[in-house]
XYZ file of C-alpha atoms in Angstrom:
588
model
C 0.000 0.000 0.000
C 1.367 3.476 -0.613
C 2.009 5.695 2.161
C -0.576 8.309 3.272
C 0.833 12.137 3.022
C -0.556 13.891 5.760
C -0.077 17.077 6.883
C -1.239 19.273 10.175
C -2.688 22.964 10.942
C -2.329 24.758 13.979
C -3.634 28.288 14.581
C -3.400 30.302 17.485
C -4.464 34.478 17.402
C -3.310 36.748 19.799
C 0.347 37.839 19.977
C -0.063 37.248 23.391
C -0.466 33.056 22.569
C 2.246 33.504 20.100
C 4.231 34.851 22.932
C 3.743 32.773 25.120
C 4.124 29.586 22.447
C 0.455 28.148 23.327
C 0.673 26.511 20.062
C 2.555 23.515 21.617
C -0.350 22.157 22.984
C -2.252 22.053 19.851
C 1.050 20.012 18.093
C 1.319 17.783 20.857
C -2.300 16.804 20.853
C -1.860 16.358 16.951
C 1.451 14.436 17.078
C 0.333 12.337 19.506
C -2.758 11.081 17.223
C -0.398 10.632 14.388
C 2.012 8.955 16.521
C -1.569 6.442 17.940
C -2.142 6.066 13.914
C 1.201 5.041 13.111
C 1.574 8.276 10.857
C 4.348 10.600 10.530
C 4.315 14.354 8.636
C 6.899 15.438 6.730
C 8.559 18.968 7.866
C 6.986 21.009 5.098
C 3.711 19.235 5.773
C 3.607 21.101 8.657
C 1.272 24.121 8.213
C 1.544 27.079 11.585
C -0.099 30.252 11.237
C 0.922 32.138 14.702
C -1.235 35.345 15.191
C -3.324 35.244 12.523
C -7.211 36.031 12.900
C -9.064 32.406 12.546
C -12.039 35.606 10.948
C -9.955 35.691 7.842
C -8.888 33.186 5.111
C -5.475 35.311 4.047
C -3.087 33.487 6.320
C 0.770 32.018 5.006
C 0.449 28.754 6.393
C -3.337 28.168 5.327
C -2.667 29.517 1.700
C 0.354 26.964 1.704
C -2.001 24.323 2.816
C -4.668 24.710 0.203
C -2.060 24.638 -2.567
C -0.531 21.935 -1.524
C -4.315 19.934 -1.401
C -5.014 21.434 -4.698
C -1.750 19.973 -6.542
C -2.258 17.013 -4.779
C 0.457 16.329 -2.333
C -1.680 15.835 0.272
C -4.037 13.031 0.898
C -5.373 13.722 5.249
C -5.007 17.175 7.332
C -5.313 16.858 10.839
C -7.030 19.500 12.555
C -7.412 20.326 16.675
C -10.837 21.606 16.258
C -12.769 23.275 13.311
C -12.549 26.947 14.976
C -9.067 26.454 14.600
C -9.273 26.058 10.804
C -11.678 29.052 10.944
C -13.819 31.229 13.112
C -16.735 31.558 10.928
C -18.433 29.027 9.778
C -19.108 29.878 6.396
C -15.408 29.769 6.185
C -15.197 26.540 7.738
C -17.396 25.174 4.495
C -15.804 26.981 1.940
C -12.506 25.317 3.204
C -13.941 21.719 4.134
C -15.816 21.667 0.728
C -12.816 23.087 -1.147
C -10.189 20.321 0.615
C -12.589 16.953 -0.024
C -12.667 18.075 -4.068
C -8.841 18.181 -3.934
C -9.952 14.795 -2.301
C -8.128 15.211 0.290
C -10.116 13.908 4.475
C -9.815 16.579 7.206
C -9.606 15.007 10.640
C -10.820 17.224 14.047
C -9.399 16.058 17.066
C -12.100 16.271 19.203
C -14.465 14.955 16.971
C -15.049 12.756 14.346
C -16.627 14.136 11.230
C -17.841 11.423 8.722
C -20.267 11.553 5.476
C -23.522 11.712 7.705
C -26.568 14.514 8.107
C -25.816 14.701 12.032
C -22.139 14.656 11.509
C -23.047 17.708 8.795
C -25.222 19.654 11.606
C -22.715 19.055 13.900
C -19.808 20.772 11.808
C -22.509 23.633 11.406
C -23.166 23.986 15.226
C -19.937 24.071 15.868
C -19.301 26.633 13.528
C -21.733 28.928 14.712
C -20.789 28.326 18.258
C -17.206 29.548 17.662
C -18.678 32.790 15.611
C -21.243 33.837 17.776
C -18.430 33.367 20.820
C -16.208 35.542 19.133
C -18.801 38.147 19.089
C -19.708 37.883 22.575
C -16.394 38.176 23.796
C -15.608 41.092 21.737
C -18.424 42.808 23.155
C -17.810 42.214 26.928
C -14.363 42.994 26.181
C -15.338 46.788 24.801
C -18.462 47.152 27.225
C -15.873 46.186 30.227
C -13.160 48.728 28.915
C -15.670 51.398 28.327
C -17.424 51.317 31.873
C -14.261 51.030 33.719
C -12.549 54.126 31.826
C -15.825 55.532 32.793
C -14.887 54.774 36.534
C -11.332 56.275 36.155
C -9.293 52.548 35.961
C -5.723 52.640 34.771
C -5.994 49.100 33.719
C -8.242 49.448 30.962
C -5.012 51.595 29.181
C -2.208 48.466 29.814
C 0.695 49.445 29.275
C 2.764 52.996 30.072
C 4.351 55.830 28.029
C 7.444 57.754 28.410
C 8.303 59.317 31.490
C 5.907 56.473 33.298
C 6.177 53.174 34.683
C 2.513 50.870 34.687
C 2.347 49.092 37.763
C -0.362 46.573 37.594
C -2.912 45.003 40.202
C -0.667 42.526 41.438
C 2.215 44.557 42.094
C 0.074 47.967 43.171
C -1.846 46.771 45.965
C -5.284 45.818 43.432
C -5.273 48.831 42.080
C -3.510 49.672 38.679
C -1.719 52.825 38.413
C 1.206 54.856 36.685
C 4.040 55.493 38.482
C 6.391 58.630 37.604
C 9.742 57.682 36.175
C 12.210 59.962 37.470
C 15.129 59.455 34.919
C 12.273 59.580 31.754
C 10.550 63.013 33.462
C 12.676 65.730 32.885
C 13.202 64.687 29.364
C 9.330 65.040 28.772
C 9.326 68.501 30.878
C 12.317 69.361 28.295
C 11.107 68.140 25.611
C 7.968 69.960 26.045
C 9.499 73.398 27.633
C 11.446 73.300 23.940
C 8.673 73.334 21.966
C 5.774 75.222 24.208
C 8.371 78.094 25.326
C 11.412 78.346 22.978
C 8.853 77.816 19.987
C 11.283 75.039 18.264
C 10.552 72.269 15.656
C 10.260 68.560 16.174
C 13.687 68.101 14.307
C 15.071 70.839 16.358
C 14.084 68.664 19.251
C 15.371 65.428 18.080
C 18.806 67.151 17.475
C 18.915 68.683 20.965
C 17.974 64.753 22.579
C 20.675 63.549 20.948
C 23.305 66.195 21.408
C 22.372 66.251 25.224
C 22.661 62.283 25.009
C 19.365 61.347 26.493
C 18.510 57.967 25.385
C 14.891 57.011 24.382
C 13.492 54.053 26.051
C 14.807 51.203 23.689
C 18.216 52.814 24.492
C 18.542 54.418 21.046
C 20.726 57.487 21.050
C 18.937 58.634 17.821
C 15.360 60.082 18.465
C 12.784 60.229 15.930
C 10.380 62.798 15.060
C 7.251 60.496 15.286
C 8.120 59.393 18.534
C 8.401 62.967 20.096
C 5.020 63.912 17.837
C 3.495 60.936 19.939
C 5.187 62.444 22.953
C 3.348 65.823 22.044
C 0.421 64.687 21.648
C -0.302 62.668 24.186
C -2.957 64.329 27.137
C -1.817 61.610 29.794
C 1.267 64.343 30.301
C -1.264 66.716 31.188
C -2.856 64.769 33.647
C -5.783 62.992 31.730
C -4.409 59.403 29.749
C -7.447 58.963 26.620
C -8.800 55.832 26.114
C -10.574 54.555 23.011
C -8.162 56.827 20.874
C -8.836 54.323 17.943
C -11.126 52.067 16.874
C -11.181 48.551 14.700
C -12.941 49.323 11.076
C -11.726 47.994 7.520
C -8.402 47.211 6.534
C -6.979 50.394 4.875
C -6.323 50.134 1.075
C -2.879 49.850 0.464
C -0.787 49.690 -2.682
C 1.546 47.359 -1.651
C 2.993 46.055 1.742
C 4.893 47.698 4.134
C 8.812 47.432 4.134
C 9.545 43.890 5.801
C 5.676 43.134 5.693
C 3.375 40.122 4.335
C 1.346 40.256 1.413
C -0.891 38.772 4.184
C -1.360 40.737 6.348
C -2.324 39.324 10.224
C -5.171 40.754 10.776
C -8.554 40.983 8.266
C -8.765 44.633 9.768
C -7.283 48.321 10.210
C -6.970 50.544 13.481
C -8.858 53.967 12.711
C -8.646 57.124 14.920
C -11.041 58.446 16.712
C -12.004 61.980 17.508
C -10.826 63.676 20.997
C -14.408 64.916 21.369
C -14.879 61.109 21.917
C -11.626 60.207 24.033
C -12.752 58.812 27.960
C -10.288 60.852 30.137
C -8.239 58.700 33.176
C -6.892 60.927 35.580
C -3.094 60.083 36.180
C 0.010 61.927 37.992
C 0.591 64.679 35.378
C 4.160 66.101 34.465
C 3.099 69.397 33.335
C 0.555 71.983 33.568
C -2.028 72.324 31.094
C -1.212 75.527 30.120
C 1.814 74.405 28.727
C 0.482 71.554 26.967
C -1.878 73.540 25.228
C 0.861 76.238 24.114
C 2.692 73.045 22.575
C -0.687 72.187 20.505
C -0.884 75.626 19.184
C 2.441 75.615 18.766
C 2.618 72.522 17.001
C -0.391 73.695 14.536
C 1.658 77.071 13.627
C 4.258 74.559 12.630
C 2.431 72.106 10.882
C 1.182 75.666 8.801
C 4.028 76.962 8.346
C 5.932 73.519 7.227
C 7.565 73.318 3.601
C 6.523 69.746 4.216
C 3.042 69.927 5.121
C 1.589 69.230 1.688
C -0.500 66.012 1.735
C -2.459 64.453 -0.806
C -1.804 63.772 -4.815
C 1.521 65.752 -5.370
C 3.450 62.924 -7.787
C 2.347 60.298 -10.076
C 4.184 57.332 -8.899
C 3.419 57.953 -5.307
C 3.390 54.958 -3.234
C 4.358 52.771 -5.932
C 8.225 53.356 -5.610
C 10.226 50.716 -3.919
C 14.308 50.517 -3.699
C 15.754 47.239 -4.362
C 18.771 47.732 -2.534
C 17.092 48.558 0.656
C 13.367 47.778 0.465
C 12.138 51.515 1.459
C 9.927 53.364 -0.289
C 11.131 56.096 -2.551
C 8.769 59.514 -1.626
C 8.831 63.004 -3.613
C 10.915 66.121 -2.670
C 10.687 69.207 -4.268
C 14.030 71.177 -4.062
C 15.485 73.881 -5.911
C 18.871 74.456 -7.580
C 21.261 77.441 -9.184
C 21.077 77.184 -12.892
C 24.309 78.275 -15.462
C 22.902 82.189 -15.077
C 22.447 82.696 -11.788
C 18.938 81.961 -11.325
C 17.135 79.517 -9.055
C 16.025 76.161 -10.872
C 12.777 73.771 -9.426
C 12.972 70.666 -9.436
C 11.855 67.402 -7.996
C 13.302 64.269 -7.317
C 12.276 60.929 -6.145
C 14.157 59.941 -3.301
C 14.966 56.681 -1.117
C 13.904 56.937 2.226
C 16.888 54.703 3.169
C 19.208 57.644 1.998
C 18.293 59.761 4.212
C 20.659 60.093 7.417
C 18.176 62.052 9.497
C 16.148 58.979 9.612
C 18.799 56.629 10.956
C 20.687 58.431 14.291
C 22.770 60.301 11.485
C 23.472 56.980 9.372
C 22.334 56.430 5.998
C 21.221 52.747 4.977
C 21.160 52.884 2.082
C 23.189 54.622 -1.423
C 20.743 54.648 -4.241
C 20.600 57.963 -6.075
C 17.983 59.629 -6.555
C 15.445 59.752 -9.903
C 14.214 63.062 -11.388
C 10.388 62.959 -11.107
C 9.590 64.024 -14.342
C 11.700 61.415 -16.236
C 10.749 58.552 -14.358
C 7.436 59.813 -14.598
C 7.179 59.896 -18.510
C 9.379 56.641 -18.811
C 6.593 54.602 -16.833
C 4.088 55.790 -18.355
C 5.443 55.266 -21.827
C 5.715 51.837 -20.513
C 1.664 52.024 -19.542
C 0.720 53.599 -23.207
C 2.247 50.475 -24.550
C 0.450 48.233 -22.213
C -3.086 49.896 -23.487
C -1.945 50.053 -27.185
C -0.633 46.273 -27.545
C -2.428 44.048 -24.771
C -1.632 40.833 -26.722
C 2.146 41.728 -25.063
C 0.290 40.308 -21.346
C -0.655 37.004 -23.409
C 2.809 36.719 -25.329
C 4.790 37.089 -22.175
C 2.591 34.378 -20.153
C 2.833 32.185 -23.590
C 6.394 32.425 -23.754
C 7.010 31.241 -20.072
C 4.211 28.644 -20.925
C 6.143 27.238 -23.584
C 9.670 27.379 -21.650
C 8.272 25.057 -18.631
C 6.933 22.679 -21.867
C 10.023 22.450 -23.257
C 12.007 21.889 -20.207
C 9.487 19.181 -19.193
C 9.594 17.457 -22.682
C 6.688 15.414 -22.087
C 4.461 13.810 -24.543
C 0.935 15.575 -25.488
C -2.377 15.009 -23.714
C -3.659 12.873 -25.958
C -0.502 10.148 -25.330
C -0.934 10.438 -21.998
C -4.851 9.530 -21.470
C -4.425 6.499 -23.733
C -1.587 5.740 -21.665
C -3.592 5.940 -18.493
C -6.832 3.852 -20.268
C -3.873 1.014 -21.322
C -2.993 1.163 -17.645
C -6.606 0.377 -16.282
C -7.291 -2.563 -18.868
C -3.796 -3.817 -17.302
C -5.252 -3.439 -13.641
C -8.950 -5.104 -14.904
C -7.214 -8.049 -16.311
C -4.898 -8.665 -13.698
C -7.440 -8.546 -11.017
C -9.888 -10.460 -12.828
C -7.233 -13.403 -12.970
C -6.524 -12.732 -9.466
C -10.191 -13.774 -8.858
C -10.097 -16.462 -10.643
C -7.370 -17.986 -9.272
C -4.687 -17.777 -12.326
C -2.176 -16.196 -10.334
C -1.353 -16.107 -6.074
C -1.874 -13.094 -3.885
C 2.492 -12.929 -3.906
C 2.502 -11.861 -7.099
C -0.725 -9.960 -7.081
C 0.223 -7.585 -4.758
C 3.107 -5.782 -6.100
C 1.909 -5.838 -9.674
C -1.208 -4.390 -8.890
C 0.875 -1.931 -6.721
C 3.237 -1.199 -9.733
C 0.157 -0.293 -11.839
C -1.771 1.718 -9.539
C 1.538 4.393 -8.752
C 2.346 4.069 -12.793
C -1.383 5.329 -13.380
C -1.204 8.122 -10.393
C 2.198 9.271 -12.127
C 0.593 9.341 -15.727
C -2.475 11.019 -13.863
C -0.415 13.972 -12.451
C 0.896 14.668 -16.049
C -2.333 14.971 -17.294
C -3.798 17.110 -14.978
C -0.592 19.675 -15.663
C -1.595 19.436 -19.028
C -4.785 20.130 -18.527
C -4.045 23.028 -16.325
C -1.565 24.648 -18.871
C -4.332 23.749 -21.426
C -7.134 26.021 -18.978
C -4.195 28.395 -18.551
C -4.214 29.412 -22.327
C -8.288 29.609 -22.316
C -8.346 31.640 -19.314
C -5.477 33.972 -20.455
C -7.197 34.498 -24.074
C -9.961 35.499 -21.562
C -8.395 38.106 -19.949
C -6.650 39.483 -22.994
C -9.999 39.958 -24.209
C -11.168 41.999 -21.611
C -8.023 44.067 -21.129
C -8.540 44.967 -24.887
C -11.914 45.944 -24.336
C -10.726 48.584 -21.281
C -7.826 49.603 -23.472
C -10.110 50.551 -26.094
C -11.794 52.581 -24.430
C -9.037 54.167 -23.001
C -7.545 54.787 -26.285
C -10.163 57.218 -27.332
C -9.365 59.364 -24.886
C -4.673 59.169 -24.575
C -4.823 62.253 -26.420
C -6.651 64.280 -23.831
C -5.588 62.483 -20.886
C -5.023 64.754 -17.735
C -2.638 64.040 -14.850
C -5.018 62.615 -12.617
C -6.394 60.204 -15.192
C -3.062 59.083 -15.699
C -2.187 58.708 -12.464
C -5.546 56.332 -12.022
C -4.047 54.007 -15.283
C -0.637 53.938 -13.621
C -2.695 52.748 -9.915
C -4.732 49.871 -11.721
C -1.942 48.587 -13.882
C 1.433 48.924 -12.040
C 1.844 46.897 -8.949
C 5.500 48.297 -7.927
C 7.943 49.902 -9.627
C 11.095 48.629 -8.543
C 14.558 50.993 -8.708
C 18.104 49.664 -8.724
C 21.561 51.276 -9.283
C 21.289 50.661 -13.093
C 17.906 49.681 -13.882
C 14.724 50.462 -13.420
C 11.305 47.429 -13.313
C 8.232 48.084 -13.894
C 5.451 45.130 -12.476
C 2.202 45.470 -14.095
C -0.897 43.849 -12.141
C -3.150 41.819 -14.003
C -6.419 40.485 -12.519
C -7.556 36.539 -13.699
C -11.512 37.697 -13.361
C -13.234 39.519 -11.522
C -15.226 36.655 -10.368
C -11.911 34.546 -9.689
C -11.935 33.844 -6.038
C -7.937 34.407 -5.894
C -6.084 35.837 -3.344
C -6.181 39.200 -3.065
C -3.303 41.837 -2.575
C -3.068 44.290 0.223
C -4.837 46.935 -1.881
C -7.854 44.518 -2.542
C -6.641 43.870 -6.364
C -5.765 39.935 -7.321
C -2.738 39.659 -9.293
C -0.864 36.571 -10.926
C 1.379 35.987 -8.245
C -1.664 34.078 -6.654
C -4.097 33.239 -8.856
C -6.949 30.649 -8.631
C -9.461 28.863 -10.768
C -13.420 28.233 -10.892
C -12.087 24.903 -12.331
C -10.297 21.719 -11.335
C -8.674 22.168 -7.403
C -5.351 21.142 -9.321
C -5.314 24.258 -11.512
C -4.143 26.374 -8.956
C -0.908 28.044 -10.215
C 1.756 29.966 -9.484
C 3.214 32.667 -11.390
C 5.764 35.813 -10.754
C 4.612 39.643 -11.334
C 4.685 39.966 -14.896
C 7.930 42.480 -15.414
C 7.487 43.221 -19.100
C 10.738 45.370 -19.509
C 13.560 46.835 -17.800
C 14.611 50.385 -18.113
C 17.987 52.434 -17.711
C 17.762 53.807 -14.708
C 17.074 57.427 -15.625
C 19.854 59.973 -13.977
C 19.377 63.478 -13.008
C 21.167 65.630 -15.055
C 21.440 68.717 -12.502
C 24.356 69.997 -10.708
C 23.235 67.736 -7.474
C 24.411 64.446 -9.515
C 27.342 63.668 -7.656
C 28.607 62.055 -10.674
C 27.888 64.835 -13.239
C 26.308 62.739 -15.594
C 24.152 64.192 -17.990
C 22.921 60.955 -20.002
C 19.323 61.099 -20.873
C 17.283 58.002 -20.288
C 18.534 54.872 -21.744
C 15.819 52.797 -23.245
């Protein structure tokens, strides 16, 4: 008999259970019925997604899992419990349903779910258990925070910042409370004196920290401006700590992931902030007056008017879109201004690595990409989008040619070959066990052969289905070339008139990232399967090729890179900040 592949799923939520590594007892309690079955699970089999929302279905491990099931590596997944799979339970039968196609049996620890109507009804109680539980404790949770910030409790605000120390209920008698740090509390009083009295800027207050050699709390000698903004803001100084200060809504559209981030994110959700009008004030020790706190607010809005910097909004067209490949930080827009040959001051604007810049690092860059003029990089990408619209058949012609690669590295015979190799392989089976029944040849001899036939028919089975998924491939991509020539005829009509925020929108549905190096520059394109495809999505809410799936067969779930349909020259600035002098124009 062949051996069964089987693989295992643990979840646990909170950072707190990662933390504390309460995911151990879910292994051991699944290792311990493999190890009672006689079973062992091979270390990539092994599926562990630690703090990730069971409310959600965008999770590392479970995306691993389902592929896996789908290209048929897989024939059991054990399970603790099926609100460890997922929380809701319409989840729970999207994912059951989706794993016994691939046909593939999910096992729950603590209980058996078979083929039957009550074994059905139980999955479904279960699954509505778990969901309405969630709910209930996520509503005594906020109902118990809310009434005792209501009652003045330093508890409901956890943890403590600068210039405080949180003693808790065990250690503060029953009572939570914060506790003045005396080596953190004149740096606040400082820190705030600078700004509310001597009328200085954030940087001007970051310098001074460091110059004076006052650590922040991590110990960095370096201080950054969002952590003294935080500082400045914050009412708890004043002698009131806010609670509810944000609140749990949508995720936040992004157009790609942070630096160092998932394309999956953790949570299915997005912290929002909440007015001050509806803040619930805790009284704690305060280390100022509120006179001078409210100087530093007003001080801090003359600033923010007054600020070169405090433009927000559309200001460049490949905003949010830039990453550095050296680095991995995002390149932002900076307007600056230059002498020309005759004397008179010169505008421009540059995109510019956020690695590069010293101020950001305690005085240390990270990072030595130059810099791109905006308005170069700005036509060369969207020369590169103009082409896109004007010959879509390129989408289908790259995909093809990478097809075609993988076929010829494969060399495999065609479809056809292989399902009249398969149909030769079941008359072998038929006859041989209808001579084992009637006695023509001993159960020695049986077994292996039929053995020997049934892996050469799974093998020869495999094949097909990759050729049947390349086949669906092809289909579905003359698909989407069909509709992206539809949208690109009707954008057509109107390239000649097209303003800068139209162009900006093309650029935001077609480009995922544009990617800058030291020599070159990459432009990734986005292009959606369907928009009925229940893919995965990206962080921005748009699916893209790099996980796609299919309507079809479970086994026709691919992968497939960005599609990067040319490299550029990196375009370089030819003003008299190039450190280099070079005054190339863009190399195409």
């Amino acid at each position: 008999m062949q051996p069964l592949h089987v693989a295992i799923y643990a979840r646990v939520s909170s950072d707190q259970q990662t933390a504390d590594k309460t995911i151990a007892s879910q292994l051991a309690a699944l290792e311990a019925r493999l190890a009672q079955e006689g079973l062992r699970v091979a270390p990539e089999h092994r599926f562990l997604d630690e703090g990730y929302s069971g409310a959600t279905l965008v999770r590392p491990a479970l995306e691993r899992l389902r592929d896996a099931a789908a290209a048929g590596a897989l024939d059991r997944v054990y399970v603790h419990s099926p609100d460890r799979l997922a929380r809701r339970y319409a989840y729970q039968v999207l994912l059951m349903d989706e794993l016994r196609r691939a046909g593939v049996e999910i096992v729950f620890l603590n209980r058996a779910i078979g083929l039957s109507p009550e074994d059905d009804l139980l999955l479904q109680v279960q699954g509505m258990v778990a969901e309405y539980e969630r709910a209930k404790i996520l509503e005594r949770s906020r109902r118990g925070k809310r009434h005792a910030a209501r009652e003045g409790a330093v508890s409901v605000l956890s943890g403590a910042p600068y210039g405080y120390r949180y003693v808790g209920k065990r250690d503060g008698g029953g009572c939570a409370r914060y506790q003045v740090d005396e080596e953190e509390a004149p740096v606040v009083r400082l820190i705030f004196g600078w700004v509310g009295r001597d009328r200085v800027s954030i940087g001007e207050v970051c310098r001074r920290l460091q110059a004076q050699g006052y650590p922040t709390r991590g110990g960095k000698r370096a201080w950054d401006r969002t952590t003294v903004w935080g500082i400045l803001k914050n009412p708890a100084y004043a002698g009131a700590a806010a609670f509810g200060k944000t609140r749990v809504g949508p995720r936040p559209v992004r157009l790609r992931p942070v630096r160092g981030g998932s394309e999956q994110p953790r949570r299915a959700y997005g912290v929002h902030d909440v007015p001050p009008a509806e803040w619930l004030r805790v009284p704690v020790p305060a280390l100022i007056d509120s006179g001078l706190f409210e100087a530093v607010r007003e001080q801090l809005e003359e600033n923010r008017r007054r600020s070169r910097q405090g433009a927000r909004g559309q200001r460049y067209l490949l905003q949010g879109l830039l990453v550095c490949r050296r680095c991995g930080y995002a390149y932002y827009g900076k307007a600056i201004s230059s002498p020309a040959a005759k004397g008179k001051p010169r505008a421009y604007a540059y995109y510019r690595c956020c690695g590069s810049d010293a101020h950001r690092f305690g005085g240390q860059r990270v990072c030595s990409n130059a810099q791109v003029r905006t308005d170069r990089l700005d036509a060369a990408v969207w020369h590169e989008v103009e082409r896109l619209l004007r010959d879509p058949a390129r989408i289908a012609a790259e995909y093809e040619r990478r097809l075609d690669e993988a076929r010829r590295g494969s060399d495999g015979p065609e479809l056809d070959v292989v399902e009249a190799q398969i149909a030769k392989l079941r008359r072998a089976m038929a006859r041989l066990i209808d001579g084992y029944a009637e006695g023509l040849i001993d159960k020695a001899e049986f077994e292996p052969r039929i053995t020997g036939l049934r892996q050469g028919i799974k093998g020869w089975e495999e094949q097909a289905a990759s050729l049947r998924d390349e086949a669906a491939l092809r289909g579905t991509l003359s698909l989407i070339v069909g509709r992206f020539e539809d949208f690109a005829q009707r954008v057509r009509g109107r390239m000649a008139e097209v303003d800068w925020s139209l162009q900006r929108d093309l650029i935001r549905t077609l480009v995922k990232r544009v990617e800058i190096d030291h020599d070159s520059i990459n432009v990734v394109f986005r292009v959606a399967p369907s928009p009925s495809d229940p893919g995965s999505p990206d962080p921005d809410g748009k699916r893209t090729w790099q996980s796609c799936r299919w309507s079809g067969e479970p086994a026709a779930r691919q992968y497939l890179p960005p599609l990067r349909l040319r490299s550029l020259g990196r375009p370089v600035a030819a003003t008299p900040r190039d450190r280099r002098g070079d005054h190339r124009a863009l190399r195409r």
